[in-house]
Short mmCIF file of N, CA and C in Angstrom, two decimals:
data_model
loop_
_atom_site.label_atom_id
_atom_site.label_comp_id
_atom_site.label_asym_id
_atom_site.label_seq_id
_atom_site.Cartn_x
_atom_site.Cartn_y
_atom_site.Cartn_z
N UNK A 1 97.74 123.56 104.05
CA UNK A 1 98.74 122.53 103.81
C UNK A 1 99.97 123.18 103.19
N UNK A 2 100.97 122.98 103.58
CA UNK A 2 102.29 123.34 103.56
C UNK A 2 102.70 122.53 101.60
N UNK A 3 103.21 123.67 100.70
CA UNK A 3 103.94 123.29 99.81
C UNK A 3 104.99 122.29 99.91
N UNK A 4 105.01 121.20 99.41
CA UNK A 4 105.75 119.76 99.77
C UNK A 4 106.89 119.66 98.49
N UNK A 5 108.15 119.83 98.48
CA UNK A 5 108.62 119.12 97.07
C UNK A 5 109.36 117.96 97.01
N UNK A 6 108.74 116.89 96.74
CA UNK A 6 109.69 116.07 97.06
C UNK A 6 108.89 114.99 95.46
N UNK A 7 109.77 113.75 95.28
CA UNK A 7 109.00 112.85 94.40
C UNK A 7 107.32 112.69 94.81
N UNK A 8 106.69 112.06 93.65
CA UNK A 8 105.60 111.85 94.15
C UNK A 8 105.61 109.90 93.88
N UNK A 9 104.92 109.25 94.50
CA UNK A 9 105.01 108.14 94.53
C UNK A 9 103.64 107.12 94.94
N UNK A 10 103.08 107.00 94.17
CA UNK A 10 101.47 106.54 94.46
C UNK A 10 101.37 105.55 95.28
N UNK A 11 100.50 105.54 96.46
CA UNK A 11 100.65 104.44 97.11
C UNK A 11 99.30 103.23 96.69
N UNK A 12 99.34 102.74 96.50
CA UNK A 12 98.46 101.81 96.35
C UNK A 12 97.41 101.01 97.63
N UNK A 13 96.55 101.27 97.73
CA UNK A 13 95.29 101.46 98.62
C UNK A 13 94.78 100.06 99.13
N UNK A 14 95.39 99.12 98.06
CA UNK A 14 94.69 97.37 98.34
C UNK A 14 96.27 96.87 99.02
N UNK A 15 97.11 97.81 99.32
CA UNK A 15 98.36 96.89 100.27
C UNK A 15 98.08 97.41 101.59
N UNK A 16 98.88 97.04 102.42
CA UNK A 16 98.69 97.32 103.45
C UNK A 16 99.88 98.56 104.19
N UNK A 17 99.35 98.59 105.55
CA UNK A 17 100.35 100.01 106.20
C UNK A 17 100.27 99.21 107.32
N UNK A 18 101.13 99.93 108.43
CA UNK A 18 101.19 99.44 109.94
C UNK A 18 100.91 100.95 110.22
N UNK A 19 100.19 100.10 111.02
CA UNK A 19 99.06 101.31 112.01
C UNK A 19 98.66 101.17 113.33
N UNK A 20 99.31 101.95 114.46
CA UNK A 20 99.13 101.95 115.63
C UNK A 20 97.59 102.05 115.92
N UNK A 21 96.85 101.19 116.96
CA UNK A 21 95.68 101.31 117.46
C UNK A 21 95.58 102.36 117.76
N UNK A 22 96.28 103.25 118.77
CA UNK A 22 96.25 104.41 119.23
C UNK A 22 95.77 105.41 118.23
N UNK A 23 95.92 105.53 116.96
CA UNK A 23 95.51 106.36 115.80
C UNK A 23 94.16 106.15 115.71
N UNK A 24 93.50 105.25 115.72
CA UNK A 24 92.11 104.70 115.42
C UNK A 24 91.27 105.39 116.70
N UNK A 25 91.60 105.53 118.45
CA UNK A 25 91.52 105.93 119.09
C UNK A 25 91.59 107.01 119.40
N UNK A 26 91.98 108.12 118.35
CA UNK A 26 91.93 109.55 117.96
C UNK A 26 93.68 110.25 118.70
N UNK A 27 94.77 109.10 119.21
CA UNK A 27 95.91 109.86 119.69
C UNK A 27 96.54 110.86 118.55
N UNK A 28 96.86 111.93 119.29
CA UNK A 28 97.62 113.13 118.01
C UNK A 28 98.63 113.36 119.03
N UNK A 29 99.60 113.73 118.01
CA UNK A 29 99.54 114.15 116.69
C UNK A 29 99.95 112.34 116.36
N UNK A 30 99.46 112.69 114.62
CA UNK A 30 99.29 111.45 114.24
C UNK A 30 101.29 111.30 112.99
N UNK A 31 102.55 110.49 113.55
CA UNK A 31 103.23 110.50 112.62
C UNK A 31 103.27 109.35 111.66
N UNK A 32 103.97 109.56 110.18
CA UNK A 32 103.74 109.10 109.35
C UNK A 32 105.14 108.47 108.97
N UNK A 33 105.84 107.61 108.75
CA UNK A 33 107.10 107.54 107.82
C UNK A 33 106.83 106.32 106.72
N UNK A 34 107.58 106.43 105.97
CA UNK A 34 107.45 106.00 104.52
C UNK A 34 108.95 105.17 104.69
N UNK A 35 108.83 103.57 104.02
CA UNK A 35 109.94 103.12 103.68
C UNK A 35 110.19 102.78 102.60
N UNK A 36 110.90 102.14 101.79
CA UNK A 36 110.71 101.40 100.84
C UNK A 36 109.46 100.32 100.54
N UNK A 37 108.84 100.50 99.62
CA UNK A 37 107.78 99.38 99.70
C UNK A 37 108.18 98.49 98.87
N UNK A 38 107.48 96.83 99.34
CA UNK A 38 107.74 95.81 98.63
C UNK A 38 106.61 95.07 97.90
N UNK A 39 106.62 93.99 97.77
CA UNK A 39 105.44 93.36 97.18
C UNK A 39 103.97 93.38 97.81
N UNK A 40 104.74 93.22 99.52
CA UNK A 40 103.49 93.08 100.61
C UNK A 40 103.29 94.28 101.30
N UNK A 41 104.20 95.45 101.12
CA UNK A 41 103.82 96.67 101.92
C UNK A 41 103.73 97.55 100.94
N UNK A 42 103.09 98.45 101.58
CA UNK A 42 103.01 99.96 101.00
C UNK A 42 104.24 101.17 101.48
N UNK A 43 105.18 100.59 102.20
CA UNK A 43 105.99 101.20 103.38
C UNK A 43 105.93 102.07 103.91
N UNK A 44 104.33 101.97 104.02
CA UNK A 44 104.17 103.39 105.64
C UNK A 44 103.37 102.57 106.66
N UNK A 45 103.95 103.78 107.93
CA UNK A 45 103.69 103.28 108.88
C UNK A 45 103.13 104.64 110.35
N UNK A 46 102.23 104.26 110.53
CA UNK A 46 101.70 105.41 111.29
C UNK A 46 101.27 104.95 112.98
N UNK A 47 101.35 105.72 113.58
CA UNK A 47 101.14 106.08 115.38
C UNK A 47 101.04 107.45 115.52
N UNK A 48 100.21 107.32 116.73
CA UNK A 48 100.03 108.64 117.26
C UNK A 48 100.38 109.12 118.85
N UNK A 49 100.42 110.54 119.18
CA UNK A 49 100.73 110.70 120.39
C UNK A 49 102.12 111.08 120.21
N UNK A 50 102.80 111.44 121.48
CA UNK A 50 104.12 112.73 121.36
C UNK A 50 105.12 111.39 121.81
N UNK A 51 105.11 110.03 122.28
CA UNK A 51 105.77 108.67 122.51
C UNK A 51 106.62 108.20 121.26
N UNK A 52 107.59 107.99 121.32
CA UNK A 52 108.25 106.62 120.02
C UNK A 52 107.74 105.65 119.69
N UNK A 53 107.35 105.02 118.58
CA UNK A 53 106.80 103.92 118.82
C UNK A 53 107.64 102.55 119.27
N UNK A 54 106.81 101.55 119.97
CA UNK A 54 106.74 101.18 120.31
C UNK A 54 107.69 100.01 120.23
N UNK A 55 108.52 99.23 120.70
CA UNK A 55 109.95 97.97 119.84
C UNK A 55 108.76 96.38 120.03
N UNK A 56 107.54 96.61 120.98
CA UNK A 56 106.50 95.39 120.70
C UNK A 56 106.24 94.93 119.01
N UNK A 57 106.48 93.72 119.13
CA UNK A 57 106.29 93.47 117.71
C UNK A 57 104.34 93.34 117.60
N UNK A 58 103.81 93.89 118.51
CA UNK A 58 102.33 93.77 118.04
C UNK A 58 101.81 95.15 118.17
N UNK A 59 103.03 96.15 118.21
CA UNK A 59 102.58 97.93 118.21
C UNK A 59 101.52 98.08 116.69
N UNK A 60 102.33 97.41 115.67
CA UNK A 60 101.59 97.62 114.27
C UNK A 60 100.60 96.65 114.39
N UNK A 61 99.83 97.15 113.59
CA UNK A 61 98.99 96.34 113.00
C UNK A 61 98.79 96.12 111.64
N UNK A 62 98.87 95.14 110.86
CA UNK A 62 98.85 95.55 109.40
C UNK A 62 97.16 95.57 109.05
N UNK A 63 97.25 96.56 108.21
CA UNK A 63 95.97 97.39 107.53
C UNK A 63 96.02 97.53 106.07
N UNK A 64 94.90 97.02 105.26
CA UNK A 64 94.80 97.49 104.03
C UNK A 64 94.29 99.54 104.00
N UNK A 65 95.07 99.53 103.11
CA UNK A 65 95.09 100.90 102.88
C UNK A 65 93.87 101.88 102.90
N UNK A 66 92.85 101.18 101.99
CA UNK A 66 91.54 101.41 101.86
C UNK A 66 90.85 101.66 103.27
N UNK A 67 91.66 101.34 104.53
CA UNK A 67 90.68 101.40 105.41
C UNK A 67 91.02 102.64 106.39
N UNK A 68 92.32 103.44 105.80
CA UNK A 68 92.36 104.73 106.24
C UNK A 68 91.52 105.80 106.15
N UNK A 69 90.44 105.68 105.24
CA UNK A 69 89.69 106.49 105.33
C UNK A 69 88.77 106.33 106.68
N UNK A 70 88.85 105.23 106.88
CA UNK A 70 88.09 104.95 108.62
C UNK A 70 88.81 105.61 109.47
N UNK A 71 90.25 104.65 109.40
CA UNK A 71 90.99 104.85 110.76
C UNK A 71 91.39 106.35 110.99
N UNK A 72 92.27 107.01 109.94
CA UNK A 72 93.17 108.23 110.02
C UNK A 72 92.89 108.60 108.87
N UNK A 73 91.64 109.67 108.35
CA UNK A 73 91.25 110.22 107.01
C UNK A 73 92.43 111.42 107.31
N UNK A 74 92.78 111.51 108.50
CA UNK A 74 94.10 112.86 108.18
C UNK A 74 95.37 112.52 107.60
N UNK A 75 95.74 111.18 107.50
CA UNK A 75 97.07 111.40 106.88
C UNK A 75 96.59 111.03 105.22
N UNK A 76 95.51 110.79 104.83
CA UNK A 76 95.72 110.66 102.94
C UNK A 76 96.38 111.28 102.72
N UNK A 77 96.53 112.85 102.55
CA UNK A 77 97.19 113.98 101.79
C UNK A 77 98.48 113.85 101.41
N UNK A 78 98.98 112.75 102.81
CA UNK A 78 100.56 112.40 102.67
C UNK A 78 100.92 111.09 102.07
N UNK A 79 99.87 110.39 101.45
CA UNK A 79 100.35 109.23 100.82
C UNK A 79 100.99 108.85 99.34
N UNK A 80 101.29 109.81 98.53
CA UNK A 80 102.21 109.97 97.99
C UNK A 80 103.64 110.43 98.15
N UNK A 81 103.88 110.94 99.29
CA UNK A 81 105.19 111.00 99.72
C UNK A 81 105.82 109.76 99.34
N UNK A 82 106.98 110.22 98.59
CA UNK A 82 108.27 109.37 98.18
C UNK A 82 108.84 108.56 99.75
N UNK A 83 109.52 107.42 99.65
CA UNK A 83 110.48 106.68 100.87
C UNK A 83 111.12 107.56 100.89
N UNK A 84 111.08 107.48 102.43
CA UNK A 84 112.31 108.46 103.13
C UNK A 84 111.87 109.86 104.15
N UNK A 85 110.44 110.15 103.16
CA UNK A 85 109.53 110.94 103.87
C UNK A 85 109.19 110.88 104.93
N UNK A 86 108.74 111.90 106.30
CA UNK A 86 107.83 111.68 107.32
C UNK A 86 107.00 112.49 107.39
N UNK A 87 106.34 112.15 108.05
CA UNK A 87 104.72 113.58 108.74
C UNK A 87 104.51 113.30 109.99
N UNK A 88 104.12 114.77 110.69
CA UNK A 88 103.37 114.78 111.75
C UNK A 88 102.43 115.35 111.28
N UNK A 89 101.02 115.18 112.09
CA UNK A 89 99.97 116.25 111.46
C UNK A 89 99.06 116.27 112.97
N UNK A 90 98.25 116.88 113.18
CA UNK A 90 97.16 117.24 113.58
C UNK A 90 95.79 117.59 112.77
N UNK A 91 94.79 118.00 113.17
CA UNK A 91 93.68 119.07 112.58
C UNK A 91 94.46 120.72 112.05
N UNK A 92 95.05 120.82 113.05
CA UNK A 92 96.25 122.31 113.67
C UNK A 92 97.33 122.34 113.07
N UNK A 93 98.03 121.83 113.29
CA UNK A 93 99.34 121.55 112.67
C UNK A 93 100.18 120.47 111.65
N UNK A 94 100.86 120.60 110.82
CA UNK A 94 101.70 119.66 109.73
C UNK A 94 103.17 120.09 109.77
N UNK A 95 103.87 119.14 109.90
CA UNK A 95 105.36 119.56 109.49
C UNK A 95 105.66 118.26 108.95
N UNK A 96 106.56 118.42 107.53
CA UNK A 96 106.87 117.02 106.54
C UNK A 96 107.96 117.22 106.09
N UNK A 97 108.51 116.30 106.11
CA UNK A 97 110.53 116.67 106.29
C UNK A 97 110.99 115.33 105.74
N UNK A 98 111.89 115.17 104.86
CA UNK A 98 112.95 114.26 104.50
C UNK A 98 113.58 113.56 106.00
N UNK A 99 113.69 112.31 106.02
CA UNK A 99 114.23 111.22 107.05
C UNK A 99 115.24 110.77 106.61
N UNK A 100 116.56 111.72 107.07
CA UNK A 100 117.91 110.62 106.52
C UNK A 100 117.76 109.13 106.62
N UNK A 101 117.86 108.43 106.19
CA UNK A 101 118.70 107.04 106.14
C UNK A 101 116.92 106.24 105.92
N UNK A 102 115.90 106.56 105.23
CA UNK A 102 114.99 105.82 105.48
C UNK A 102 114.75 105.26 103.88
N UNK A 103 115.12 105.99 103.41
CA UNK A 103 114.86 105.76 101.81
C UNK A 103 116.24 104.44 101.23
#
């Protein structure tokens, strides 16, 4: 795992994330971005596969957090990433980079 410096920012596990089915279905690489979170989100949001996601408003799915250890046990590592953050990851590969304009 690649040295990360950025804020750290706890995400809280009983809110929820949007989470592409396709992730649950094992698509990689799996990306990650982080928004601002509010009362009802955690502001991440994950899909997988080398595609954009999706402008269907039923691409996400909302997910309590707790259940990433089912769906995508590969992105925990990145759930303290500060808003603004993204990830790609694989088994193989990680690259995690600051997202102008997301924070």
């Amino acid at each position: 795992m690649q040295e990360i410096r950025c804020p750290f920012v706890a995400c809280d596990l009983n809110m929820k994330v949007g989470i592409a089915r396709n992730v649950r279905e094992g698509a990689r690489p799996i990306h990650g971005v982080r928004i601002v979170p509010d009362a009802a989100i955690s502001g991440w949001f994950f899909w997988g596969g080398e595609e954009a996601p999706s402008d269907d408003p039923d691409f996400y799915l909302p997910l309590h957090g707790v259940h990433l250890y089912e769906w995508a046990p590969l992105v925990l590592p990145y759930l303290g990433l500060a808003p603004g953050w993204r990830f790609i990851v694989t088994e193989e590969y990680e690259d995690v980079y600051h997202g102008a304009g997301l924070d």
